[in-house]
Short mmCIF file of C-alpha atoms in Angstrom, two decimals:
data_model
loop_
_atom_site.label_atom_id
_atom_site.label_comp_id
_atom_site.label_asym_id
_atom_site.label_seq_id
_atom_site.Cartn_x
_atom_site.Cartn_y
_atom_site.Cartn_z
CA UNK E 149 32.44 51.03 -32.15
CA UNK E 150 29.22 51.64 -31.33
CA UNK E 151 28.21 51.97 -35.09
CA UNK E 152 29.41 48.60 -35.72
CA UNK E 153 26.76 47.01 -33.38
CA UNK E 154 24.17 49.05 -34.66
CA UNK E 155 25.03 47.44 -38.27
CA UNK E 156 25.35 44.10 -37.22
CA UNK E 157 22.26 44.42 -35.42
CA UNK E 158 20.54 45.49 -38.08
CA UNK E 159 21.75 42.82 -40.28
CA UNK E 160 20.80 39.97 -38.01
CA UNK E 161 17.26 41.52 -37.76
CA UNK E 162 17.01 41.76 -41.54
CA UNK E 163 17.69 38.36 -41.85
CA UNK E 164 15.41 37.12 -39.48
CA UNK E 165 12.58 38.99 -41.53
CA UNK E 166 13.77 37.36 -44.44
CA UNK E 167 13.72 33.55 -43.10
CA UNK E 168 10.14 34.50 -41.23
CA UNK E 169 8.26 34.78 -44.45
CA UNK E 170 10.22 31.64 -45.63
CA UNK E 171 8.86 29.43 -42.96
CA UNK E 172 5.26 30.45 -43.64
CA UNK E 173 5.35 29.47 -47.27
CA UNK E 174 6.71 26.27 -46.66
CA UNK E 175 3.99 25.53 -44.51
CA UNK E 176 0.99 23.68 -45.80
CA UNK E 177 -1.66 25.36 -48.23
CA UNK E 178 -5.04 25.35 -45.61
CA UNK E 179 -6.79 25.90 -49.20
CA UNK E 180 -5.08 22.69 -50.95
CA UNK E 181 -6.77 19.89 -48.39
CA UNK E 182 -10.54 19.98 -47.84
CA UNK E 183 -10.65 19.06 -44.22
CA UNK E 184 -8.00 22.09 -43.33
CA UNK E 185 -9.99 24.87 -45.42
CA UNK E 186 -12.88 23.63 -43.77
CA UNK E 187 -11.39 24.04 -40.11
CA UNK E 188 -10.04 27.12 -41.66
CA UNK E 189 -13.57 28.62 -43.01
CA UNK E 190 -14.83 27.33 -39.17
CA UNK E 191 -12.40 29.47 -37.50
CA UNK E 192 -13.00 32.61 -39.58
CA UNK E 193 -16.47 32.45 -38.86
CA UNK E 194 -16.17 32.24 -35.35
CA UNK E 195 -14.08 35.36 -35.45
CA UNK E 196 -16.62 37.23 -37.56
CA UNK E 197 -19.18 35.97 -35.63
CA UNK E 198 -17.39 37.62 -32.18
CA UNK E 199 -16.34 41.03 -34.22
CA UNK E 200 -20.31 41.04 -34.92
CA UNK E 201 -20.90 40.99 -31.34
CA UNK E 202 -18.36 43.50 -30.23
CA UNK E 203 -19.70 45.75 -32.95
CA UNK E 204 -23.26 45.21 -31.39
CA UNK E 205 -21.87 45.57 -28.02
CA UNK E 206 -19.89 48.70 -28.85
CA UNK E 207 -22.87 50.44 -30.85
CA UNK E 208 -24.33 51.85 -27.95
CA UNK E 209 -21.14 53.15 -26.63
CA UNK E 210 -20.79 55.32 -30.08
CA UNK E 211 -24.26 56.35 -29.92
CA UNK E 212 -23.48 57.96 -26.33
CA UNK E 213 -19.61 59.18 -27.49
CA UNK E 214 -21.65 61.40 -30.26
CA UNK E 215 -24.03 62.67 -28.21
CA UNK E 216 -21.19 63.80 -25.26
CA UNK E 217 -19.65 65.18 -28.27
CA UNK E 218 -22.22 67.47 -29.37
CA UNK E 219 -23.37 68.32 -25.81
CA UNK E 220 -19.78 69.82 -25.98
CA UNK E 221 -19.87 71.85 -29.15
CA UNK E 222 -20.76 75.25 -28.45
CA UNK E 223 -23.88 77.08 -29.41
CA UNK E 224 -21.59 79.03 -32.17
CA UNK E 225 -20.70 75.55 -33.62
CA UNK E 226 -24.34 73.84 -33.38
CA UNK E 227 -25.72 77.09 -34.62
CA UNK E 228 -23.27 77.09 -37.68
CA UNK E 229 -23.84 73.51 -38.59
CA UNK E 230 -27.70 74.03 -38.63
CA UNK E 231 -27.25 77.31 -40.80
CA UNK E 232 -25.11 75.34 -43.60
CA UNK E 233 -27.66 72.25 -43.54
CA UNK E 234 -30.35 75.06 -44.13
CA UNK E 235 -28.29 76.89 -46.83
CA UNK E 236 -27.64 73.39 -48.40
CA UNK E 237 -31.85 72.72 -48.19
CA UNK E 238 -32.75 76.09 -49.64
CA UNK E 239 -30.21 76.24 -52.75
CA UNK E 240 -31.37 72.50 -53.48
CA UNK E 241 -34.98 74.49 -53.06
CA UNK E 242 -34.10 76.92 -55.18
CA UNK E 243 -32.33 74.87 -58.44
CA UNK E 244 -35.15 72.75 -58.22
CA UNK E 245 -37.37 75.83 -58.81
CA UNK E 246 -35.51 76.89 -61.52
CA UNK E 247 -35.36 73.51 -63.30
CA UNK E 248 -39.20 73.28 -62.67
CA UNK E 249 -39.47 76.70 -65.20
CA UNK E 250 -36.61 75.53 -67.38
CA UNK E 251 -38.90 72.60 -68.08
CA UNK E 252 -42.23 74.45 -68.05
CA UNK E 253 -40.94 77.01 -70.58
CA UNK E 254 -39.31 74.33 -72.70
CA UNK E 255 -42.12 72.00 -72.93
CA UNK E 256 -43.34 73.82 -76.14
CA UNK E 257 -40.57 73.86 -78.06
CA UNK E 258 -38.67 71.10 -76.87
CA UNK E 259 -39.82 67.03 -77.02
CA UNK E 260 -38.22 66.42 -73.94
CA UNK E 261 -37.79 69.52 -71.67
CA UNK E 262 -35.18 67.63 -69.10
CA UNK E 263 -32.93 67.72 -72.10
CA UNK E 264 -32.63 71.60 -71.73
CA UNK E 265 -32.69 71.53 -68.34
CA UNK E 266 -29.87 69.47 -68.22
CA UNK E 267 -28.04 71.54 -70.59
CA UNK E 268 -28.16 74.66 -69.06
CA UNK E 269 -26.99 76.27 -66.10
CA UNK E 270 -29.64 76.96 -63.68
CA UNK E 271 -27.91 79.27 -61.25
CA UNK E 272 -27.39 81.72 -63.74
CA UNK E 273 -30.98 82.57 -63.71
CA UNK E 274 -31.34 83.46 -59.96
CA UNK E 275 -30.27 86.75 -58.46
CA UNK E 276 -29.62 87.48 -54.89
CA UNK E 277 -33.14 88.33 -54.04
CA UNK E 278 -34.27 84.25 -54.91
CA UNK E 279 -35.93 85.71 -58.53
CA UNK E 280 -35.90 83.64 -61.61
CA UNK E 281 -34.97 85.70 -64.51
CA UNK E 282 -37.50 84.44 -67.23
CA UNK E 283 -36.36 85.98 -70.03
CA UNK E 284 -32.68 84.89 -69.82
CA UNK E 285 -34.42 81.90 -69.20
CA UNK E 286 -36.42 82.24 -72.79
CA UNK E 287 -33.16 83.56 -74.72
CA UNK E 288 -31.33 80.70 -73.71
CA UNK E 289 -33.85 78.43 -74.89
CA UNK E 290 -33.72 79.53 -78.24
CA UNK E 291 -30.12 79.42 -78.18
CA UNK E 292 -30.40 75.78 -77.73
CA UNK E 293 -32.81 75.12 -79.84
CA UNK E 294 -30.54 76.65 -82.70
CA UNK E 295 -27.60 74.92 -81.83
CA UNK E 296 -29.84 71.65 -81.20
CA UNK E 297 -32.72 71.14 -83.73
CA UNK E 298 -32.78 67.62 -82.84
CA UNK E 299 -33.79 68.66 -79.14
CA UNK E 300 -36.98 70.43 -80.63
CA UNK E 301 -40.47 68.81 -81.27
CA UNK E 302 -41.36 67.17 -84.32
CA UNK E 303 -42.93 69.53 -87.50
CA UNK E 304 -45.09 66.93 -89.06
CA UNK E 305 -47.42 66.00 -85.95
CA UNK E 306 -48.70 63.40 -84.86
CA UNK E 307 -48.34 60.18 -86.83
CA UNK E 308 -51.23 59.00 -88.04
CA UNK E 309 -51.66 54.35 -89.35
CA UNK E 310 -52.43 54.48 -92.92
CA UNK E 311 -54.02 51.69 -94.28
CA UNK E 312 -52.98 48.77 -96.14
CA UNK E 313 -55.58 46.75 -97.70
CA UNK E 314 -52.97 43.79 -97.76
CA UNK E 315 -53.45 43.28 -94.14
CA UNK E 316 -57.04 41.60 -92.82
CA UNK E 317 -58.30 38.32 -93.75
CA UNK E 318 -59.82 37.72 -97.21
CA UNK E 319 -62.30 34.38 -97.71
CA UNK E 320 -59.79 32.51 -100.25
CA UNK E 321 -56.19 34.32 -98.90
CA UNK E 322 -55.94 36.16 -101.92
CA UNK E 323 -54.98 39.24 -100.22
CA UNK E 324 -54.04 41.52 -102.99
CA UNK E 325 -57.42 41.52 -104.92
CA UNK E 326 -59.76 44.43 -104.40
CA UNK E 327 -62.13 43.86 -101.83
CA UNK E 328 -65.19 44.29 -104.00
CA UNK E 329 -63.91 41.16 -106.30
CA UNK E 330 -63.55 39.54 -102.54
CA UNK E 331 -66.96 40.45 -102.20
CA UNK E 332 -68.59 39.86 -105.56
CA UNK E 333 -66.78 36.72 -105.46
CA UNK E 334 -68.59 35.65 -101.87
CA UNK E 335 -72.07 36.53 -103.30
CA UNK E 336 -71.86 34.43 -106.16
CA UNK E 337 -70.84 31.41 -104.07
CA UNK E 338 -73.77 32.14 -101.92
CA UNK E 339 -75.80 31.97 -104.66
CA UNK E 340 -74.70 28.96 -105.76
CA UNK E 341 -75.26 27.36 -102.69
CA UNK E 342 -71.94 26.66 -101.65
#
């Protein structure tokens, strides 16, 4: 018997949960009339305006909850927090230092040396003792290069204008005569008097 309460129990309940949800979507959209999404925009302001203040008030209370905290850690667990912040700081030291030669020994071969930098993987070239292994560096390099000619620098040089005697001004905007007919043709109408 006691089974057969629980079920009808539950059954009742269910339907109540279904009818709930019913009776809130027959209720008027606040969004539909202007004046009730107004008064509804009001009131969730004022609440976010009081969560704002709560969050101001409770700031200080968090600020003195972390420092209990950590007055409570142990000197093992301080001490092993500071040595991973200073192994994180040194191995960000330490990959710059070897993308700082990466680019310094690419900058000859290479038109952009961040390109090889990028490419390769910089811990490699460290050993235990904090040395960077140049000539792996150097091998590597040329590796690239031969598997990316595109990354090198350009053969030709530098480019140099060349000239175009169709560009300029000419007297009579003929600007594909020779410029000692331009000229000739100038001194003549001086001459002239023109």
């Amino acid at each position: 018997m006691p089974e057969e309460t629980t079920t009808e129990q539950v059954e009742q309940q269910s339907e109540e949960t279904e009818t709930a949800p019913e009776a809130e979507v027959t209720s008027t959209d606040p969004w539909s009339d202007p004046e009730a999404a107004r008064k509804e925009i009001e009131k969730l302001r004022k609440e976010s305006a009081s969560y704002r203040t709560k969050a101001k008030e409770l700031e200080p209370l968090a600020r003195k909850a972390k420092e209990l905290e950590d007055a409570q850690k142990s000197d093992a667990e301080r001490l092993g927090e500071q040595l991973t912040a200073a192994q994180e700081r040194a191995a960000k030291a330490v990959r710059t230092a070897v993308a700082s030669k990466v680019e310094a020994l690419a900058a000859r071969d290479f038109a952009d040396p961040e390109d090889a930098a990028g490419a390769l993987d910089l811990t490699s070239y460290v050993d235990d003792d904090g040395v960077i292994d140049t000539d792996a560096i150097k091998a590597d390099l040329a590796g690239l290069l031969k598997r990316k000619p595109h990354w090198g620098q350009p053969d030709e040089g530098p480019r140099s204008p060349r000239p175009d005697r169709t560009q300029g001004s000419s007297g009579n905007g003929n600007r594909t005569s020779d410029p000692g007919d331009i000229f000739a043709g100038l001194m003549q109408k001086a001459l002239k008097g023109r």
